[in-house]
PDB file of C-alpha atoms in Angstrom:
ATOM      1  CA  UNK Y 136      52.645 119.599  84.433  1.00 52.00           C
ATOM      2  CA  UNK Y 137      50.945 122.965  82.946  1.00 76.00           C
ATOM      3  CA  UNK Y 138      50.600 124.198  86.660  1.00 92.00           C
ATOM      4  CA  UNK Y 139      50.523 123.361  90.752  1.00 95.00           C
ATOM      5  CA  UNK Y 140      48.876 120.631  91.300  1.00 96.00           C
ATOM      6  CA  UNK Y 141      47.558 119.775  95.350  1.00 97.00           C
ATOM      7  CA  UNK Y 142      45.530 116.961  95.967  1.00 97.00           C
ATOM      8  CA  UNK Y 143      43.738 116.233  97.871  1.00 97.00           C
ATOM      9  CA  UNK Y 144      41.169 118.814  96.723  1.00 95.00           C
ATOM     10  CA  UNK Y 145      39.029 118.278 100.317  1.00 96.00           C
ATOM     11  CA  UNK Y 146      40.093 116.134 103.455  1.00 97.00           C
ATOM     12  CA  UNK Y 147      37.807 115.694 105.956  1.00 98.00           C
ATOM     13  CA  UNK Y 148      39.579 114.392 109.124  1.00 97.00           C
ATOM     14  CA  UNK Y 149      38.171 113.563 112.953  1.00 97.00           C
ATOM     15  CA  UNK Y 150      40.029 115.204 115.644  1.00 97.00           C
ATOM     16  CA  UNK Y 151      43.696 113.049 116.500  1.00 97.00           C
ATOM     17  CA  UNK Y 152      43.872 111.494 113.050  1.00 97.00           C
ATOM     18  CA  UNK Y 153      46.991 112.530 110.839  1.00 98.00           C
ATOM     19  CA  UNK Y 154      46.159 113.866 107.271  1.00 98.00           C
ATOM     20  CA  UNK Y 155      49.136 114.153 104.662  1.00 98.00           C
ATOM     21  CA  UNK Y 156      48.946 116.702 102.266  1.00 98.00           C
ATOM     22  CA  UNK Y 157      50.617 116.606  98.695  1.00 98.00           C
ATOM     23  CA  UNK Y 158      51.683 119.276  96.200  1.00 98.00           C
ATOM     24  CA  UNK Y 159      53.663 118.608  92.735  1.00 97.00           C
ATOM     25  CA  UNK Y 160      55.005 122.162  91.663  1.00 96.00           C
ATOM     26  CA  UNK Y 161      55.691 123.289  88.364  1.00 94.00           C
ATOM     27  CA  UNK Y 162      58.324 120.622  86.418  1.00 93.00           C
ATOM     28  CA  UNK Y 163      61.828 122.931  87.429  1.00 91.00           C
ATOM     29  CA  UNK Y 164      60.758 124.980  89.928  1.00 92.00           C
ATOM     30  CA  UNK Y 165      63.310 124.981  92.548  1.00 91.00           C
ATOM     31  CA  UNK Y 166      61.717 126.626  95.234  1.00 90.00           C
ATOM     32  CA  UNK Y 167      58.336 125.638  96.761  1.00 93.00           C
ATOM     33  CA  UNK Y 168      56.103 127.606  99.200  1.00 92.00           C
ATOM     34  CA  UNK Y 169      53.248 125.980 102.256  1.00 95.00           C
ATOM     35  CA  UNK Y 170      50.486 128.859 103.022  1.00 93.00           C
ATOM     36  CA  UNK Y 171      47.828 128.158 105.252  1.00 94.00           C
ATOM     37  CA  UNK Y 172      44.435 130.583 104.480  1.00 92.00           C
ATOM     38  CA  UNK Y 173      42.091 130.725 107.273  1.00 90.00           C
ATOM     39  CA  UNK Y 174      38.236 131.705 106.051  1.00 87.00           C
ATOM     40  CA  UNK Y 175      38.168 134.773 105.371  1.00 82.00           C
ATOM     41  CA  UNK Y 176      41.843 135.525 105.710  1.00 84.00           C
ATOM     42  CA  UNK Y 177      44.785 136.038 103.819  1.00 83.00           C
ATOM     43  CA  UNK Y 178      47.115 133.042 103.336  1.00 87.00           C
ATOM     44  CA  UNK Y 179      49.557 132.937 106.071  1.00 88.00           C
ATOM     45  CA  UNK Y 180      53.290 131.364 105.291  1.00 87.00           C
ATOM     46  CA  UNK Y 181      54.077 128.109 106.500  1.00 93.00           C
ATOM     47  CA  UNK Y 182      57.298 126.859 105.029  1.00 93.00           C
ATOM     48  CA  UNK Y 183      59.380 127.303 102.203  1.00 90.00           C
ATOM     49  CA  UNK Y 184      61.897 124.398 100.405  1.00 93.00           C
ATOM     50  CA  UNK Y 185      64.936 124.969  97.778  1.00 91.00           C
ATOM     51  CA  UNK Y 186      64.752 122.301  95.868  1.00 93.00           C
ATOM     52  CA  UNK Y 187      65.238 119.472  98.959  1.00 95.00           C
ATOM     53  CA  UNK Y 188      66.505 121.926 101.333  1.00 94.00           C
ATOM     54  CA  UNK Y 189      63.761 123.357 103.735  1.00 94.00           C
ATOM     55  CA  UNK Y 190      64.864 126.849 104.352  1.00 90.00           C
ATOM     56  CA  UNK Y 191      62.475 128.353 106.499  1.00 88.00           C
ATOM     57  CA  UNK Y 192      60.102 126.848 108.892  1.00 91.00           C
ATOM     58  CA  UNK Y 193      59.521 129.504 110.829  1.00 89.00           C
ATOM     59  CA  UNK Y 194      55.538 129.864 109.990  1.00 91.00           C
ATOM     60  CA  UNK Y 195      54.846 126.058 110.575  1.00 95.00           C
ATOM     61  CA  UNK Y 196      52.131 126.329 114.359  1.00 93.00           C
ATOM     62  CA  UNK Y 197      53.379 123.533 116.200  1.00 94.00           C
ATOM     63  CA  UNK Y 198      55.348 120.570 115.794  1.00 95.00           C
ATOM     64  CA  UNK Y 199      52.677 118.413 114.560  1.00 97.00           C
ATOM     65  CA  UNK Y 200      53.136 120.081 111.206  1.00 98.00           C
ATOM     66  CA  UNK Y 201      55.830 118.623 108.487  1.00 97.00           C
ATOM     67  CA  UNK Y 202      57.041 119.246 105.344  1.00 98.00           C
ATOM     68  CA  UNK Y 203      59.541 117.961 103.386  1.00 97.00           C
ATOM     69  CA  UNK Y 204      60.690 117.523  99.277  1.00 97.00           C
ATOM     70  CA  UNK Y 205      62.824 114.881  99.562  1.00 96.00           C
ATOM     71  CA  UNK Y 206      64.049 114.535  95.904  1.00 94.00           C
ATOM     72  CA  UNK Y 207      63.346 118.459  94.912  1.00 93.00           C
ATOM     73  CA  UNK Y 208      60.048 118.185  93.855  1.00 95.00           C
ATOM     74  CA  UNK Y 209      56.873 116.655  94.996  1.00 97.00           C
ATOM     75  CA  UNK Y 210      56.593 117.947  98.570  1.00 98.00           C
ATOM     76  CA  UNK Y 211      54.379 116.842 101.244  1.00 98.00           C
ATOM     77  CA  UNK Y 212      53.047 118.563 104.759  1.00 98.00           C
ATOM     78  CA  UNK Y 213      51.892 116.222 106.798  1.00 98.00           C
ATOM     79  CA  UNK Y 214      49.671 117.221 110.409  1.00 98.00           C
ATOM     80  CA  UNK Y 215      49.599 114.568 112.668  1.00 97.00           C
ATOM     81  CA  UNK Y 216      46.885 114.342 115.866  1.00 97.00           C
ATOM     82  CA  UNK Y 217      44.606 117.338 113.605  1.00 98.00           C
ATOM     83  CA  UNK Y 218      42.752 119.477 115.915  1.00 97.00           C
ATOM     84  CA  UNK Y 219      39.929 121.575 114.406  1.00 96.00           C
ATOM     85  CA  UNK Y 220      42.170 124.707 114.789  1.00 95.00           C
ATOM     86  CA  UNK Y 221      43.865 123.036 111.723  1.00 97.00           C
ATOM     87  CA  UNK Y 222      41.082 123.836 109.985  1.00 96.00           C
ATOM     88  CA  UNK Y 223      41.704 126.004 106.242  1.00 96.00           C
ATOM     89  CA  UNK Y 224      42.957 125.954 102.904  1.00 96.00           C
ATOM     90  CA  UNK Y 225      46.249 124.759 102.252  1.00 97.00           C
ATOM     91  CA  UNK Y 226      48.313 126.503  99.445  1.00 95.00           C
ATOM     92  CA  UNK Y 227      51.259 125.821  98.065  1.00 95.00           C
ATOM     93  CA  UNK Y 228      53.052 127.729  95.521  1.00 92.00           C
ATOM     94  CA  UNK Y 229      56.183 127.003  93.249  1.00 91.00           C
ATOM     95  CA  UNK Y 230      58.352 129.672  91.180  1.00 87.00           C
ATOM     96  CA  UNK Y 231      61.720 128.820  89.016  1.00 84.00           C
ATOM     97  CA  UNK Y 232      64.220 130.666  91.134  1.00 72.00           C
ATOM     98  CA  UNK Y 233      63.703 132.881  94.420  1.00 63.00           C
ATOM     99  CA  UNK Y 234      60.607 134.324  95.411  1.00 59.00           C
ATOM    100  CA  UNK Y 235      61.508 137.759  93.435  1.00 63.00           C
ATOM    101  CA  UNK Y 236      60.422 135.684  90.496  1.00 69.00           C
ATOM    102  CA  UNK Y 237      56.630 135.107  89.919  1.00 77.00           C
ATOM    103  CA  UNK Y 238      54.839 132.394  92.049  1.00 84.00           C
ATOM    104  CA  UNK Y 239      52.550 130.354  90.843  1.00 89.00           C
ATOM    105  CA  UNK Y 240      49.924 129.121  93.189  1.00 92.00           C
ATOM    106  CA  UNK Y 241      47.393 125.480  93.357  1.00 94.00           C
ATOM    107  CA  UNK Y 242      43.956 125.416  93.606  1.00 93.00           C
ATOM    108  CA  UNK Y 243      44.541 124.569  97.556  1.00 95.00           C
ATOM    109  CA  UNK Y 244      43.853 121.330  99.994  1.00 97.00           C
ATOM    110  CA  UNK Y 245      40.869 122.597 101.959  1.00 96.00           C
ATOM    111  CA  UNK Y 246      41.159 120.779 105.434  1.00 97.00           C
ATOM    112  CA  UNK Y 247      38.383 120.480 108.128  1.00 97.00           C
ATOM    113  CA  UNK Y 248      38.731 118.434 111.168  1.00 97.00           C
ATOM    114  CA  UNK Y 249      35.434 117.190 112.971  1.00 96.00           C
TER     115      UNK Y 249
ATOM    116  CA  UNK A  37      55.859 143.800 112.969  1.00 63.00           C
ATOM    117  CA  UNK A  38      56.065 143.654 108.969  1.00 64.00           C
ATOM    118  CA  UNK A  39      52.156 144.081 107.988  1.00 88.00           C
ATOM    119  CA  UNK A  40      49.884 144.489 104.897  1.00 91.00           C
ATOM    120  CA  UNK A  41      46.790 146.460 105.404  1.00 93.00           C
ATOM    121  CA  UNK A  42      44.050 146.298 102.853  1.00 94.00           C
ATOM    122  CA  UNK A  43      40.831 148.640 102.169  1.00 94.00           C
ATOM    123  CA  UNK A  44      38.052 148.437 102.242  1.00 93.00           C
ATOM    124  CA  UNK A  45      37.506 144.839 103.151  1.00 90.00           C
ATOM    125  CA  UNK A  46      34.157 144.276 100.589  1.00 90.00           C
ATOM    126  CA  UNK A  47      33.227 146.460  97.722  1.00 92.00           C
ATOM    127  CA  UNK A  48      29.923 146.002  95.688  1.00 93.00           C
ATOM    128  CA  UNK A  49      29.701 148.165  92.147  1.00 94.00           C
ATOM    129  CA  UNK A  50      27.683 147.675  89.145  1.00 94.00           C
ATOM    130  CA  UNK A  51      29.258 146.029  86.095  1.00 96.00           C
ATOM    131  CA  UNK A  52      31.000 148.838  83.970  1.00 96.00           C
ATOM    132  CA  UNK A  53      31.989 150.717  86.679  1.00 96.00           C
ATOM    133  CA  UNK A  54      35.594 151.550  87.952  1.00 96.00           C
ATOM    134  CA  UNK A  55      36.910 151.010  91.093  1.00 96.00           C
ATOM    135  CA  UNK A  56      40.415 151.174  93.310  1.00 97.00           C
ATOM    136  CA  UNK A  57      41.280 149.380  95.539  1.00 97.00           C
ATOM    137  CA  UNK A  58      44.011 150.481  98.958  1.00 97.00           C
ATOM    138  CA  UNK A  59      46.854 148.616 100.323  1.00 96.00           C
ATOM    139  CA  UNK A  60      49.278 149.853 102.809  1.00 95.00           C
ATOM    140  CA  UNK A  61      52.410 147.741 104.486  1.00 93.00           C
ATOM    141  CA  UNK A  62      54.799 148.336 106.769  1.00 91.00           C
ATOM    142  CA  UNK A  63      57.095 145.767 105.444  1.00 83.00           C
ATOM    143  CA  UNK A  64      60.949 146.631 105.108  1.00 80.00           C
ATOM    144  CA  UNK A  65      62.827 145.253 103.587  1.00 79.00           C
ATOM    145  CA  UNK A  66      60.761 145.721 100.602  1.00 78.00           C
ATOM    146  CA  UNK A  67      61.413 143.288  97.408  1.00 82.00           C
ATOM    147  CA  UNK A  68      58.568 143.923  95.762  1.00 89.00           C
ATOM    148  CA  UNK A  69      54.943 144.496  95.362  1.00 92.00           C
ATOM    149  CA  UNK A  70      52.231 141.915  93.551  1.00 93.00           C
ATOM    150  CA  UNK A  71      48.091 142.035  93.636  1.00 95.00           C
ATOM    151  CA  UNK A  72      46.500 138.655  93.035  1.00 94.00           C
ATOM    152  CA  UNK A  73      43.202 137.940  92.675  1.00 95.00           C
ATOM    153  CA  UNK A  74      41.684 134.910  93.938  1.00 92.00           C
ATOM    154  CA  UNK A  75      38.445 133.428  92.821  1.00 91.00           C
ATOM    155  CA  UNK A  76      36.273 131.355  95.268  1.00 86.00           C
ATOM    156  CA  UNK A  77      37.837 127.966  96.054  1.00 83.00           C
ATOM    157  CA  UNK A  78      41.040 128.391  94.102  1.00 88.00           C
ATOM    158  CA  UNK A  79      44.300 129.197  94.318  1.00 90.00           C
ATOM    159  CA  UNK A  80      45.638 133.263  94.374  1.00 91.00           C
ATOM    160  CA  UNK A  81      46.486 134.689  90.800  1.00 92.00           C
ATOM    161  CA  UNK A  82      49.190 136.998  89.972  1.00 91.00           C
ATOM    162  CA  UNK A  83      47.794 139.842  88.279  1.00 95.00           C
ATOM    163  CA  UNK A  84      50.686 142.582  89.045  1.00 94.00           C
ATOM    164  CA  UNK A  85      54.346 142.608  90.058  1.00 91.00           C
ATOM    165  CA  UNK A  86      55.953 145.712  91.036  1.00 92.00           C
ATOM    166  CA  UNK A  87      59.585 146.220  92.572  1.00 89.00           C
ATOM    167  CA  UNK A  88      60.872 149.149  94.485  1.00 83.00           C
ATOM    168  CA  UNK A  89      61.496 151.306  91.656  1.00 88.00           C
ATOM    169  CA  UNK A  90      58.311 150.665  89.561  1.00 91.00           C
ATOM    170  CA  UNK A  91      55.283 153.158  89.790  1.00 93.00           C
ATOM    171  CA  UNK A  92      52.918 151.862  87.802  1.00 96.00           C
ATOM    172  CA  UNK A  93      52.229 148.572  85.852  1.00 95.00           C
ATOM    173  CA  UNK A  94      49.294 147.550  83.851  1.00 95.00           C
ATOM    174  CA  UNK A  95      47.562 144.040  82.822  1.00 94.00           C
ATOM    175  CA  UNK A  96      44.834 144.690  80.765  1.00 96.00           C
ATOM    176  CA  UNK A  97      41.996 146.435  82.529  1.00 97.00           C
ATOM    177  CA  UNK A  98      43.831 146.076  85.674  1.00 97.00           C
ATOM    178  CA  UNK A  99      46.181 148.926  87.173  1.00 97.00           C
ATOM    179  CA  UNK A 100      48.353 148.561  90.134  1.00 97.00           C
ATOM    180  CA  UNK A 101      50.228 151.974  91.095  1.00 97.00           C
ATOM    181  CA  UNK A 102      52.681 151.789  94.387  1.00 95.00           C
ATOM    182  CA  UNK A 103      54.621 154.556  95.941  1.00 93.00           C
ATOM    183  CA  UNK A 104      57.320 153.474  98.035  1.00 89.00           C
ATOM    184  CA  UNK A 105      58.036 156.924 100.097  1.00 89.00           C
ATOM    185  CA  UNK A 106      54.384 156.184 101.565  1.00 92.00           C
ATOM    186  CA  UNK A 107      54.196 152.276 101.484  1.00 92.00           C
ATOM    187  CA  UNK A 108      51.380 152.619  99.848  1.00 95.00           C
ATOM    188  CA  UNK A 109      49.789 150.962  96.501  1.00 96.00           C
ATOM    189  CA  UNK A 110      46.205 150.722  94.924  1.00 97.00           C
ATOM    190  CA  UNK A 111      44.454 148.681  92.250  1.00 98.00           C
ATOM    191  CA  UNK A 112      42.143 150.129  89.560  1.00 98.00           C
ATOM    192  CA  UNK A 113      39.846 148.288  88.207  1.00 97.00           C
ATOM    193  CA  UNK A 114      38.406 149.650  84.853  1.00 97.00           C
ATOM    194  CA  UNK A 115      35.063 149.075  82.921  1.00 97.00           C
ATOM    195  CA  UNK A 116      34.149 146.169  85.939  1.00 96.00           C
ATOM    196  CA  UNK A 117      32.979 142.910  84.361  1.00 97.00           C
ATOM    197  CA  UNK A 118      31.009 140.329  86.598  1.00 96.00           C
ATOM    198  CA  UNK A 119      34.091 137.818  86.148  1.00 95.00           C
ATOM    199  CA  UNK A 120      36.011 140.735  88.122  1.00 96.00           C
ATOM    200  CA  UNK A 121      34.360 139.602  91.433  1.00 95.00           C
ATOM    201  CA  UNK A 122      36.712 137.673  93.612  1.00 94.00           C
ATOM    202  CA  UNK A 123      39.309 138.676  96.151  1.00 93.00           C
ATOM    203  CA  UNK A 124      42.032 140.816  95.458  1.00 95.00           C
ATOM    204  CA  UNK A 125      44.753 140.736  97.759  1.00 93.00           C
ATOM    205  CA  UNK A 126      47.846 142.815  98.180  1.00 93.00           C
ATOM    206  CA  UNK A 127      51.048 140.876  98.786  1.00 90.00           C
ATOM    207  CA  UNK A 128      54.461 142.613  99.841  1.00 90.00           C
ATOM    208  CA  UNK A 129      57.734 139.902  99.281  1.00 85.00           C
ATOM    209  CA  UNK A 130      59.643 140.042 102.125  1.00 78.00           C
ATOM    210  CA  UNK A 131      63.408 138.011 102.352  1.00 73.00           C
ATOM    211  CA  UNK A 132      61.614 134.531 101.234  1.00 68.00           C
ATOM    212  CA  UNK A 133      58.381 135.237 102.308  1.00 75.00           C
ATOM    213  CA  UNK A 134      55.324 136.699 100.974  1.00 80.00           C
ATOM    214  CA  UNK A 135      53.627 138.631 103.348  1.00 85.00           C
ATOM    215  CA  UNK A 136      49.807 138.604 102.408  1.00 86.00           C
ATOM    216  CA  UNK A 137      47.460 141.003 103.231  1.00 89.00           C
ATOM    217  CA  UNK A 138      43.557 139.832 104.429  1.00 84.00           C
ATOM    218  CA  UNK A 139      41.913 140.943 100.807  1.00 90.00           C
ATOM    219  CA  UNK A 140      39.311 143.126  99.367  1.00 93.00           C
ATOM    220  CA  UNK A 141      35.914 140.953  98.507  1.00 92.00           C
ATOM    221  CA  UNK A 142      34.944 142.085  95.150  1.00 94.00           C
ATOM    222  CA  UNK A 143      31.800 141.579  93.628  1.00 93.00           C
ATOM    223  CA  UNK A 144      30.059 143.089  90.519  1.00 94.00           C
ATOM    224  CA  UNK A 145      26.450 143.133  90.059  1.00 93.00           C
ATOM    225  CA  UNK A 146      24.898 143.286  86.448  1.00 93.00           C
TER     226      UNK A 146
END
């Protein structure tokens, strides 16, 4: 595709459900980047994949959050039992090599839990 | 703790006008230097990248300067247009991580 695509665009989820969150990067891109934004904030790192190999996890909150890219491209975070901490934008970003190389970013998931 | 300080956190000038725009980190290692702006419900734009060695880099009316003996880097804005409001935020690549700072809220008034 022309750029990052993340659906879905808005997710409205009651407290304890588990939302799954979807991001096809750029066709090539090896590596792929989860940020969370806060309102207000700056986006915060998550997690960051090499084509199916997740890196660095290090910026994922609890365990209720997963990611994966199980073939190398589409990649999916998934939150399970949402609390309305959760709450934000969800960014992703792809770029064709490391992240010396530009990144290029989606429009973002925004999630709110009731 | 590797940090990205941005000032001042809003800004408000009249359309035409020039403006700059502060960012200081305490990153290290340092990779390199970017300013994206980010428009109200979408995702951040790369407007500048900038590596250790790099002073100064332009993109049209946009000009991002850095000097790496201070950590420190602005944005000038030139001849504002009202599309220039949005959030511009400094971001400092660190290992495989971008390391974001919290923005400066832009907006231009006709």
């Amino acid at each position: 595709g022309a750029g990052v695509s993340q659906s879905p665009r808005y997710k409205v989820a009651k407290r304890g459900q588990d939302v799954a969150l979807r991001c096809d990067p750029i066709s090539g891109h090896v590596s792929l980047f989860w940020y969370q934004q806060a309102l207000g904030q700056g986006p915060e790192f998550l997690t960051y994949f090499q084509n199916e190999a997740q890196l660095d996890k290090s910026g994922l909150p609890s365990d209720r959050f997963f990611a994966e890219r199980p073939e190398g491209s589409v990649s999916t975070l998934k939150i399970q039992r949402t609390q309305q901490e959760d709450s934000a934008v969800y960014l992703c970003a792809s770029s064709s090599t490391g992240i010396g190389t530009e990144a290029f970013f989606g429009q973002g998931t925004r999630l709110t839990v009731v | 703790k590797n940090q990205v300080e941005q000032s001042p956190q809003s800004l408000i000038i009249l359309e035409g006008k020039n403006c700059t725009l502060q960012c200081n980190y305490t990153v290290s290692p340092f990779s390199n230097l970017r300013w994206y702006k980010q428009d109200t419900g979408r995702g951040p734009v790369s407007l500048t990248i900038m590596t250790f060695s790099e002073n100064t880099k332009s993109n049209g009316r946009y000009t991002a300067t850095l000097d790496a003996d201070t950590k420190q880097s602005s944005l000038h804005i030139t001849a504002s247009q009202l599309s220039d409001s949005a959030s511009y935020i400094c971001v400092v690549s660190y290992t495989d991580k971008l390391i974001f700072g919290t923005g400066t809220r832009l907006q231009v008034f006709p």
